[in-house]
Coordinates of C-alpha atoms in Angstrom, one line a residue:
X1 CA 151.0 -8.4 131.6
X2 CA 154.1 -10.5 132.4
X3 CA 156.7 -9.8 135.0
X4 CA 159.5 -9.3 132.7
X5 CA 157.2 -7.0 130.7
X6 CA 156.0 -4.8 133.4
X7 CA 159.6 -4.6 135.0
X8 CA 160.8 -3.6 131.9
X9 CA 158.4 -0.9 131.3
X10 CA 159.0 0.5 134.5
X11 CA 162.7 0.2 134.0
X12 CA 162.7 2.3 131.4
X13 CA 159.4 5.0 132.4
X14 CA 162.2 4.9 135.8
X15 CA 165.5 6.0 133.8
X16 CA 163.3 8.8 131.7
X17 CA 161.7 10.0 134.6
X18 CA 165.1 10.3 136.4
X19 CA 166.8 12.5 133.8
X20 CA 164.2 14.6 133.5
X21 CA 164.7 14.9 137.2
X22 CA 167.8 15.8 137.2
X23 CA 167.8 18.3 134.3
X24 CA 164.9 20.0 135.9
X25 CA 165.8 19.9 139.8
X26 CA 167.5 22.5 142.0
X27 CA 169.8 19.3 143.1
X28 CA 171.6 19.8 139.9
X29 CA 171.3 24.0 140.0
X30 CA 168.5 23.6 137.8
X31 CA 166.0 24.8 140.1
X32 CA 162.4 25.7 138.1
X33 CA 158.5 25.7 138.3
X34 CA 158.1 23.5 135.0
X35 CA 158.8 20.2 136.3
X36 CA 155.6 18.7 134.5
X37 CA 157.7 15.9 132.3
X38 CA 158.7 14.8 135.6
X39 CA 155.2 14.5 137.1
X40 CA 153.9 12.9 133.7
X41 CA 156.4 9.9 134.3
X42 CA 156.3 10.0 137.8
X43 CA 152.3 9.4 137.3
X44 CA 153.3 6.7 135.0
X45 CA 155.3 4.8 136.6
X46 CA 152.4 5.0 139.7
X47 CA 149.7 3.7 137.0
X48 CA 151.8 0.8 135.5
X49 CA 153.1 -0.2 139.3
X50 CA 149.0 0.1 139.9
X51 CA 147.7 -2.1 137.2
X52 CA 150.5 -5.1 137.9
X53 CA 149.6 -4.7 141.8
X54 CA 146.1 -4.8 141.1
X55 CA 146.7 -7.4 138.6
X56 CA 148.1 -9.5 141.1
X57 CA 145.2 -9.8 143.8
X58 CA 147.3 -10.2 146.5
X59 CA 148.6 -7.7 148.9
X60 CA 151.6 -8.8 151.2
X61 CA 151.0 -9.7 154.8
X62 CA 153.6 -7.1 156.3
X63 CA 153.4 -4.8 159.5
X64 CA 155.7 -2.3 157.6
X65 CA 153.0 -2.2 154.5
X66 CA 150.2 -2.3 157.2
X67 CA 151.9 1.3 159.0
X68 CA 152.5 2.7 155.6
X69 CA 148.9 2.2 154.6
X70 CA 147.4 3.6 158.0
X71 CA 150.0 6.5 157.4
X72 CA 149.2 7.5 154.4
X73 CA 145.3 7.0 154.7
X74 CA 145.7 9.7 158.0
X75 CA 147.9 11.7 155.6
X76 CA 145.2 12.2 153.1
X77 CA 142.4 12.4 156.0
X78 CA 144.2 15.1 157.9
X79 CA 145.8 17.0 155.2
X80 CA 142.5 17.2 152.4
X81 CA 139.5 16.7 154.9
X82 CA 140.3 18.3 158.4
X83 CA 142.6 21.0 156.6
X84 CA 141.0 21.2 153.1
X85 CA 144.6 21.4 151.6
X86 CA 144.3 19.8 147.8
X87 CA 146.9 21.7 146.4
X88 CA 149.4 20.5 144.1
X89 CA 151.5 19.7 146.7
X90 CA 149.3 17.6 148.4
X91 CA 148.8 15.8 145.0
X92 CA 152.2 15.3 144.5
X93 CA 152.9 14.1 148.2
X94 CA 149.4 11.9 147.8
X95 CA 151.0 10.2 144.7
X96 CA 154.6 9.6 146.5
X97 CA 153.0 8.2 149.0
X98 CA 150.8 5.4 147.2
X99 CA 153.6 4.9 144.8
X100 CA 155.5 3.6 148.0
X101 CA 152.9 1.2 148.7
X102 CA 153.0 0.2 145.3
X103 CA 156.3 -0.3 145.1
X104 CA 156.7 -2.3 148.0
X105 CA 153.8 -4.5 146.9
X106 CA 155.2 -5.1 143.3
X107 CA 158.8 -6.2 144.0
X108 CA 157.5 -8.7 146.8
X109 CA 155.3 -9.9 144.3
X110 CA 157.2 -10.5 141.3
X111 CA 160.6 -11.7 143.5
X112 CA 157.9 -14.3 145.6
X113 CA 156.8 -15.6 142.0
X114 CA 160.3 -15.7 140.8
X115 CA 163.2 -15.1 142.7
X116 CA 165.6 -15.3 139.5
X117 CA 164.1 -11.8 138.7
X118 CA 166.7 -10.9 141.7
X119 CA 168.8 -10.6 139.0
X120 CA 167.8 -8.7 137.1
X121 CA 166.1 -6.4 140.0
X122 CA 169.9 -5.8 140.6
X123 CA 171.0 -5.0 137.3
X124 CA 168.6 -1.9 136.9
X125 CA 169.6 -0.6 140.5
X126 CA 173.4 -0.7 139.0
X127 CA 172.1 1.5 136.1
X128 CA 170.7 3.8 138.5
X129 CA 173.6 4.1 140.5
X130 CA 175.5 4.9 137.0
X131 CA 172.9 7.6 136.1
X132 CA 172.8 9.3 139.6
X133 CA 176.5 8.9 139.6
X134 CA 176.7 11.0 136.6
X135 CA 174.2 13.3 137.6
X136 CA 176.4 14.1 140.8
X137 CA 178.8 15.4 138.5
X138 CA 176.5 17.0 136.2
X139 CA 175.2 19.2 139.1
X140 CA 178.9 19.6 140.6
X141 CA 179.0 21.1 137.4
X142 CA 175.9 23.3 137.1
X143 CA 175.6 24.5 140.5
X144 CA 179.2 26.3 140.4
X145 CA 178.6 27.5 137.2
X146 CA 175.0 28.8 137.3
X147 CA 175.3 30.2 141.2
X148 CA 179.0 31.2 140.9
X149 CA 180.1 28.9 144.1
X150 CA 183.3 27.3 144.3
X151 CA 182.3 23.8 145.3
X152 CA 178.7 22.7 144.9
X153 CA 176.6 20.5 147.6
X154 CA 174.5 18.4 145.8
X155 CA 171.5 16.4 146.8
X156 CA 171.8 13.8 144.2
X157 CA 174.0 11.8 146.9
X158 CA 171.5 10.7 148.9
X159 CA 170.1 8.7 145.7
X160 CA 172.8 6.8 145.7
X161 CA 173.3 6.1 149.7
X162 CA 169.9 4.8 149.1
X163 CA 170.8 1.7 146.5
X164 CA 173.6 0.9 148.9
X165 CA 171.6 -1.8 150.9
X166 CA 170.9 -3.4 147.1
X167 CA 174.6 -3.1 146.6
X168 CA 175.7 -4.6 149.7
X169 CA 173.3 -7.5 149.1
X170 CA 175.8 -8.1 146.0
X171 CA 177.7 -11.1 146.1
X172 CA 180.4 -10.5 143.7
X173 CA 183.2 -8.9 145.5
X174 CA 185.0 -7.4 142.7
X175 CA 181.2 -5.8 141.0
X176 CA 180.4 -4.7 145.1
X177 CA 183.7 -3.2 145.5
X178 CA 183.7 -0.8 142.5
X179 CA 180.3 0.5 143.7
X180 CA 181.5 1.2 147.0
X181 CA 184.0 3.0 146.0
X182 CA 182.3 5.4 143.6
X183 CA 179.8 5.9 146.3
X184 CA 182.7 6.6 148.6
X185 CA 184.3 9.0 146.3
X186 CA 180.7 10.8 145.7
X187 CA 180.0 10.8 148.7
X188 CA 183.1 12.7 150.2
X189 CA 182.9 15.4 146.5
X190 CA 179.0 15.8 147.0
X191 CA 180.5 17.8 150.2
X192 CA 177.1 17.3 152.0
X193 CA 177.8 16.5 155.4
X194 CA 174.9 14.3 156.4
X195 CA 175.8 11.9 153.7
X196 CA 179.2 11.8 154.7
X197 CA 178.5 11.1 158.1
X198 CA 175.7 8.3 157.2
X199 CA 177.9 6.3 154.3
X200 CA 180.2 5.3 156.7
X201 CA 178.0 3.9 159.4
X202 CA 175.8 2.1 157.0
X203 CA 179.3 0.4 155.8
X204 CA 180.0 -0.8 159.4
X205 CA 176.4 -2.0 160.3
X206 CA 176.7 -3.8 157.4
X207 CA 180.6 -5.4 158.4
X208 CA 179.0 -6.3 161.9
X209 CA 175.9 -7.6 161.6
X210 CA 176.6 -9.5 158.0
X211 CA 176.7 -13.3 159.0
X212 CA 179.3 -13.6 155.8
X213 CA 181.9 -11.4 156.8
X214 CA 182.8 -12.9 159.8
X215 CA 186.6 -13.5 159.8
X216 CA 187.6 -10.4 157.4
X217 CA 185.2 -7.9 158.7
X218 CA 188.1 -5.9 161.0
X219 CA 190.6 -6.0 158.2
X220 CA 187.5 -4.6 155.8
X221 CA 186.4 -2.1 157.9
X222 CA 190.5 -1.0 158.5
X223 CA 190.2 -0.7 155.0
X224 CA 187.0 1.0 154.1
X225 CA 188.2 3.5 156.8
X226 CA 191.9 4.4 155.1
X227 CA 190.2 4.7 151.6
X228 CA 187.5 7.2 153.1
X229 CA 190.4 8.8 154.9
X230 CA 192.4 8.9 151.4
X231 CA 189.0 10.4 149.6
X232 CA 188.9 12.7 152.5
X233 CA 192.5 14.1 152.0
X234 CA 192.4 14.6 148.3
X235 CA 189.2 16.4 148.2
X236 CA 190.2 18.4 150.9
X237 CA 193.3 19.4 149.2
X238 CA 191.5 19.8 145.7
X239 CA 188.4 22.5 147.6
X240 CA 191.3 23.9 149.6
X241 CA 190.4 23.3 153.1
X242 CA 186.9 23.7 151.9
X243 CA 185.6 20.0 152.9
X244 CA 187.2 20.2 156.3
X245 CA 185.7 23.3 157.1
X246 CA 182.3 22.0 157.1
X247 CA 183.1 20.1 159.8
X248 CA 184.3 22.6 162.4
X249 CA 182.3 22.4 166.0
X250 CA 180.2 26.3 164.7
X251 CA 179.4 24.6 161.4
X252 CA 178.3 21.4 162.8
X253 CA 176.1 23.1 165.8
X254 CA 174.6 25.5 162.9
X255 CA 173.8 22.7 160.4
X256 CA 173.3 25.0 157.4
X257 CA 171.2 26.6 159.4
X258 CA 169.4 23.8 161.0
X259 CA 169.1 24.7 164.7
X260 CA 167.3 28.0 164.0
X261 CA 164.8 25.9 161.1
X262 CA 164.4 23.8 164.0
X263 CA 164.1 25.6 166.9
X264 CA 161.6 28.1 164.8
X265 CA 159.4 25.2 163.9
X266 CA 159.5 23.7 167.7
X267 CA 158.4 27.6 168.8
X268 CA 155.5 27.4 166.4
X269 CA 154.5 24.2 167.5
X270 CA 154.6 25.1 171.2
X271 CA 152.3 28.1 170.2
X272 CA 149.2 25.9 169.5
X273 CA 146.7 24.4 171.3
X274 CA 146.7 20.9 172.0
X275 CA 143.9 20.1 168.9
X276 CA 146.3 21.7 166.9
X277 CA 149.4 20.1 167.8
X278 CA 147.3 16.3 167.8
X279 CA 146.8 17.6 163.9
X280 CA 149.3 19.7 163.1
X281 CA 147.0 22.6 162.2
X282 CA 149.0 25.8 162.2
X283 CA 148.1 29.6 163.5
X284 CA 147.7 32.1 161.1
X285 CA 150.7 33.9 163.2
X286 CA 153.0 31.5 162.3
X287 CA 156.3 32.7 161.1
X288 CA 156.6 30.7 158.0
X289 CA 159.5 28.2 157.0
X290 CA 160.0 28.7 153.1
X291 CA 162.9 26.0 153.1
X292 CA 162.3 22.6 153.9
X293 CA 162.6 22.0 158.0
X294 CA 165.8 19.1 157.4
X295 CA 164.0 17.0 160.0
X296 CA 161.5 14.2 159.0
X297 CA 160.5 14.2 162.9
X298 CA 160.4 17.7 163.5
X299 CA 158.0 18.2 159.9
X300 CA 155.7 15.2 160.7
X301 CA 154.7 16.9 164.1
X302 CA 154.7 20.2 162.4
X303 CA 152.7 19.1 159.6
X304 CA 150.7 15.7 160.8
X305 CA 150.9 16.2 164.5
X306 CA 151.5 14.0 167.1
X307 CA 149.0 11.5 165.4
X308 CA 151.3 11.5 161.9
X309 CA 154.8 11.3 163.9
X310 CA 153.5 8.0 165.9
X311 CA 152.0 6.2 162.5
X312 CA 155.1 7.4 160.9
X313 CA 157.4 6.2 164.0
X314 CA 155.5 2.9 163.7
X315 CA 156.9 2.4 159.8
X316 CA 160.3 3.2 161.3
X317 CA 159.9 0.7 164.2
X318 CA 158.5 -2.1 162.5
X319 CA 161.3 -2.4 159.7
X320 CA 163.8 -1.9 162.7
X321 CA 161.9 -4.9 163.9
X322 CA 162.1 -6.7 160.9
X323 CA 166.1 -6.1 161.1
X324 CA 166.6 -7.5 164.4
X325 CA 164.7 -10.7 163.5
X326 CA 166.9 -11.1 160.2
X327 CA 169.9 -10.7 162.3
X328 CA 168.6 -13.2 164.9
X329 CA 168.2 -15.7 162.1
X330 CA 171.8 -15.1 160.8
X331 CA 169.7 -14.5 157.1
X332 CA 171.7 -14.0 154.6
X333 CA 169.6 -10.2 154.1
X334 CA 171.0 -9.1 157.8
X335 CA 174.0 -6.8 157.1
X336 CA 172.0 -5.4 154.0
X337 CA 169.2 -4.6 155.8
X338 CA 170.8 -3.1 159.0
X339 CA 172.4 -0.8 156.2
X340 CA 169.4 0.6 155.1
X341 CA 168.1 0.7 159.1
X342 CA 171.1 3.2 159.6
X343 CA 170.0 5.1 156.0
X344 CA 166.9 5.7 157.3
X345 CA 167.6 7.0 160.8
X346 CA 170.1 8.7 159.6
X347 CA 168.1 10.5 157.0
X348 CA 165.3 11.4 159.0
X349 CA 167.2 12.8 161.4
X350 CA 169.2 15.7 159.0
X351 CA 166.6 15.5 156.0
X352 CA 163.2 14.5 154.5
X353 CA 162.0 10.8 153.8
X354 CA 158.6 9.9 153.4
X355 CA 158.1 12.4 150.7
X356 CA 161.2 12.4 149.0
X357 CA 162.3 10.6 145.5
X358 CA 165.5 8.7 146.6
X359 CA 163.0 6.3 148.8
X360 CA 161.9 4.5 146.2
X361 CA 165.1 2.6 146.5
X362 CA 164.0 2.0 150.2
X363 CA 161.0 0.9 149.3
X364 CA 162.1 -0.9 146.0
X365 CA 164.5 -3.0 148.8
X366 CA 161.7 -3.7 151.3
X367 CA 159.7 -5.3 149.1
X368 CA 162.6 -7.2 147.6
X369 CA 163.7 -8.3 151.2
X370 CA 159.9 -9.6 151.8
X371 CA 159.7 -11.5 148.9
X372 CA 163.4 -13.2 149.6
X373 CA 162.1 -14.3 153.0
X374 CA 160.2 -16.9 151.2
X375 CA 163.4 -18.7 150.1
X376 CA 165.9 -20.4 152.0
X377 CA 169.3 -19.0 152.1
X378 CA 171.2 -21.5 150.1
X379 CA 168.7 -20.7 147.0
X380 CA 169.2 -17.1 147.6
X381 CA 173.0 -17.2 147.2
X382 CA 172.7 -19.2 144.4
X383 CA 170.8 -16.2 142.5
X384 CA 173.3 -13.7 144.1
X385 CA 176.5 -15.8 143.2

């Protein structure tokens, strides 16, 4: 199978598979149990990524594949084998997990081959900013509607903040531009405050460290500050102090209820011994959290132990790493990939990663970012221009 042929069959297995997603996902108030269309091309897109990887006999030489492998082989270890979980969620979480492998693998490949597939690598991620775009608004829509709420929060956002880094890597101005502003707009109306928070900091990473914004940068980030200011105040005005109020001192110590999911998961970890807490295996006196714990450290040691939070903290640390280096080098990749440094911190710190759908973009962008290191940075502008 071709390049061209596989990308476009996972193109278009990616855009099904994402509307179905988002007619079927509490994100867009359509919360339900029959999410199987979404699973069938979910599993598709794994098998096709799996055949072109395998296809390829040649697996990257990268420290942040390397972690991710080690992680998820512990992940299946502890999880089926020392806790004989094989429920569906551990299925579902399994196939994530590999399909993150996979996707780094094939996007290093088929950029390292041919980086002119840049191109069109770029062209998809704008329709999927297009799609998620619209399903923003579709679950604006749905949320108020079905659940009888005046403003809805929705999830979708962080599916966009995620394509960003691919955005920023964009060297047309005018095609960059429009995107950040829709993302800025979305952003501020998805009124979910960790997405608000992280949109702007990947934007001035991106301003300081990128070696091509050297003499504008200020006047940019003057600029990207009064426009989110100007989002800010309209939105405001339109949800009637609504926006605002979610960032009050009580409502950002709460967190939507954060600090107690938190603190609740921190006592039940404290309650076990210290096999248990190495593992993450659980006492049957646990209070249970139903909701999700909004942490990505917190729920690794809860769930992995203290063995899945350092493998998983050694994924973090090697493509932190890997951005220093770039921005050492004065690559052209730097401020794009110090965005996506500050996504992912950011992210883990108020929400899930590893096993969440938006990081396919991450990994979609590491991979991409690997295989680019194999070309200079004159012949990498000439793609991007």
């Amino acid at each position: 199978m071709s390049n061209k042929l596989s990308l476009k069959i996972i193109y278009i297995l990616m855009i099904i598979y994402s509307i179905c997603d988002i007619l079927n996902s509490a994100s867009a108030g359509n919360a339900t149990d029959n999410r199987g269309r979404v699973y069938i091309f979910l599993f598709a897109v794994i098998a096709v990524l799996l055949l072109c990887c395998l296809n390829s006999r040649y697996l990257p030489k990268m420290t942040i594949l390397s972690s991710m492998i080690l992680f998820v082989i512990y992940y299946i270890v502890d999880t089926a084998i020392i806790k004989g979980d094989t429920s569906w969620n551990f299925i579902v979480y399994t196939g994530l997990s590999v399909w993150w492998i996979l996707t780094v693998w094939f996007f290093f490949n088929i950029i390292s081959k041919d980086i002119n597939i840049l191109v069109s690598v770029q062209n998809f991620i704008r329709i999927m900013f297009a799609l998620f775009s619209l399903g923003i608004a579709y679950g604006a829509i749905n949320i108020t509607n079905n659940y009888s709420v005046s403003y809805a929060r929705v999830g979708f956002v962080y599916h966009l903040l995620a394509m960003i880094p691919f955005i920023l890597l964009d060297r047309n101005n005018k095609v960059k531009n429009v995107f950040l502003i829709i993302a800025i707009a979305l952003t501020v109306f998805s009124f979910k405050r960790g997405a608000i928070i992280i949109l702007p900091c990947m934007l001035l990473a991106y301003f300081f460290f990128d070696r091509n914004v050297e003499k504008n940068n200020i006047l940019k980030i003057i600029i990207i500050i009064i426009l989110i200011i100007l989002v800010w105040h309209a939105i405001d005005c339109y949800s009637g102090g609504y926006l605002s109020s979610r960032f009050t001192r009580d409502e950002l110590m709460d967190g939507s209820g954060r600090s107690d999911i938190w603190q609740t998961a921190l006592n039940n970890i404290s309650m076990r011994n210290l096999f248990q807490v190495i593992f993450g295996i659980r006492n049957a006196g646990e209070q249970v959290l139903w909701t999700g714990i909004h942490n990505e450290w917190i729920s690794l040691l809860n769930i992995n132990g203290v063995i899945g939070l350092i493998l998983f903290g050694c994924i973090v640390f090697a493509i932190i790493i890997q951005a220093f280096r770039l921005v050492r080098k004065k690559s052209i990749l730097s401020g794009s990939y110090m965005a996506l440094v500050v996504y992912i911190v950011g992210v883990c710190w108020v929400s899930g990663f590893f096993h969440v759908h938006s990081t396919f973009y991450v990994m979609a962008f590491l991979g991409t970012t690997q295989g680019l290191l194999l070309y200079d940075d004159e012949r990498i502008l000439e793609v991007l221009e």
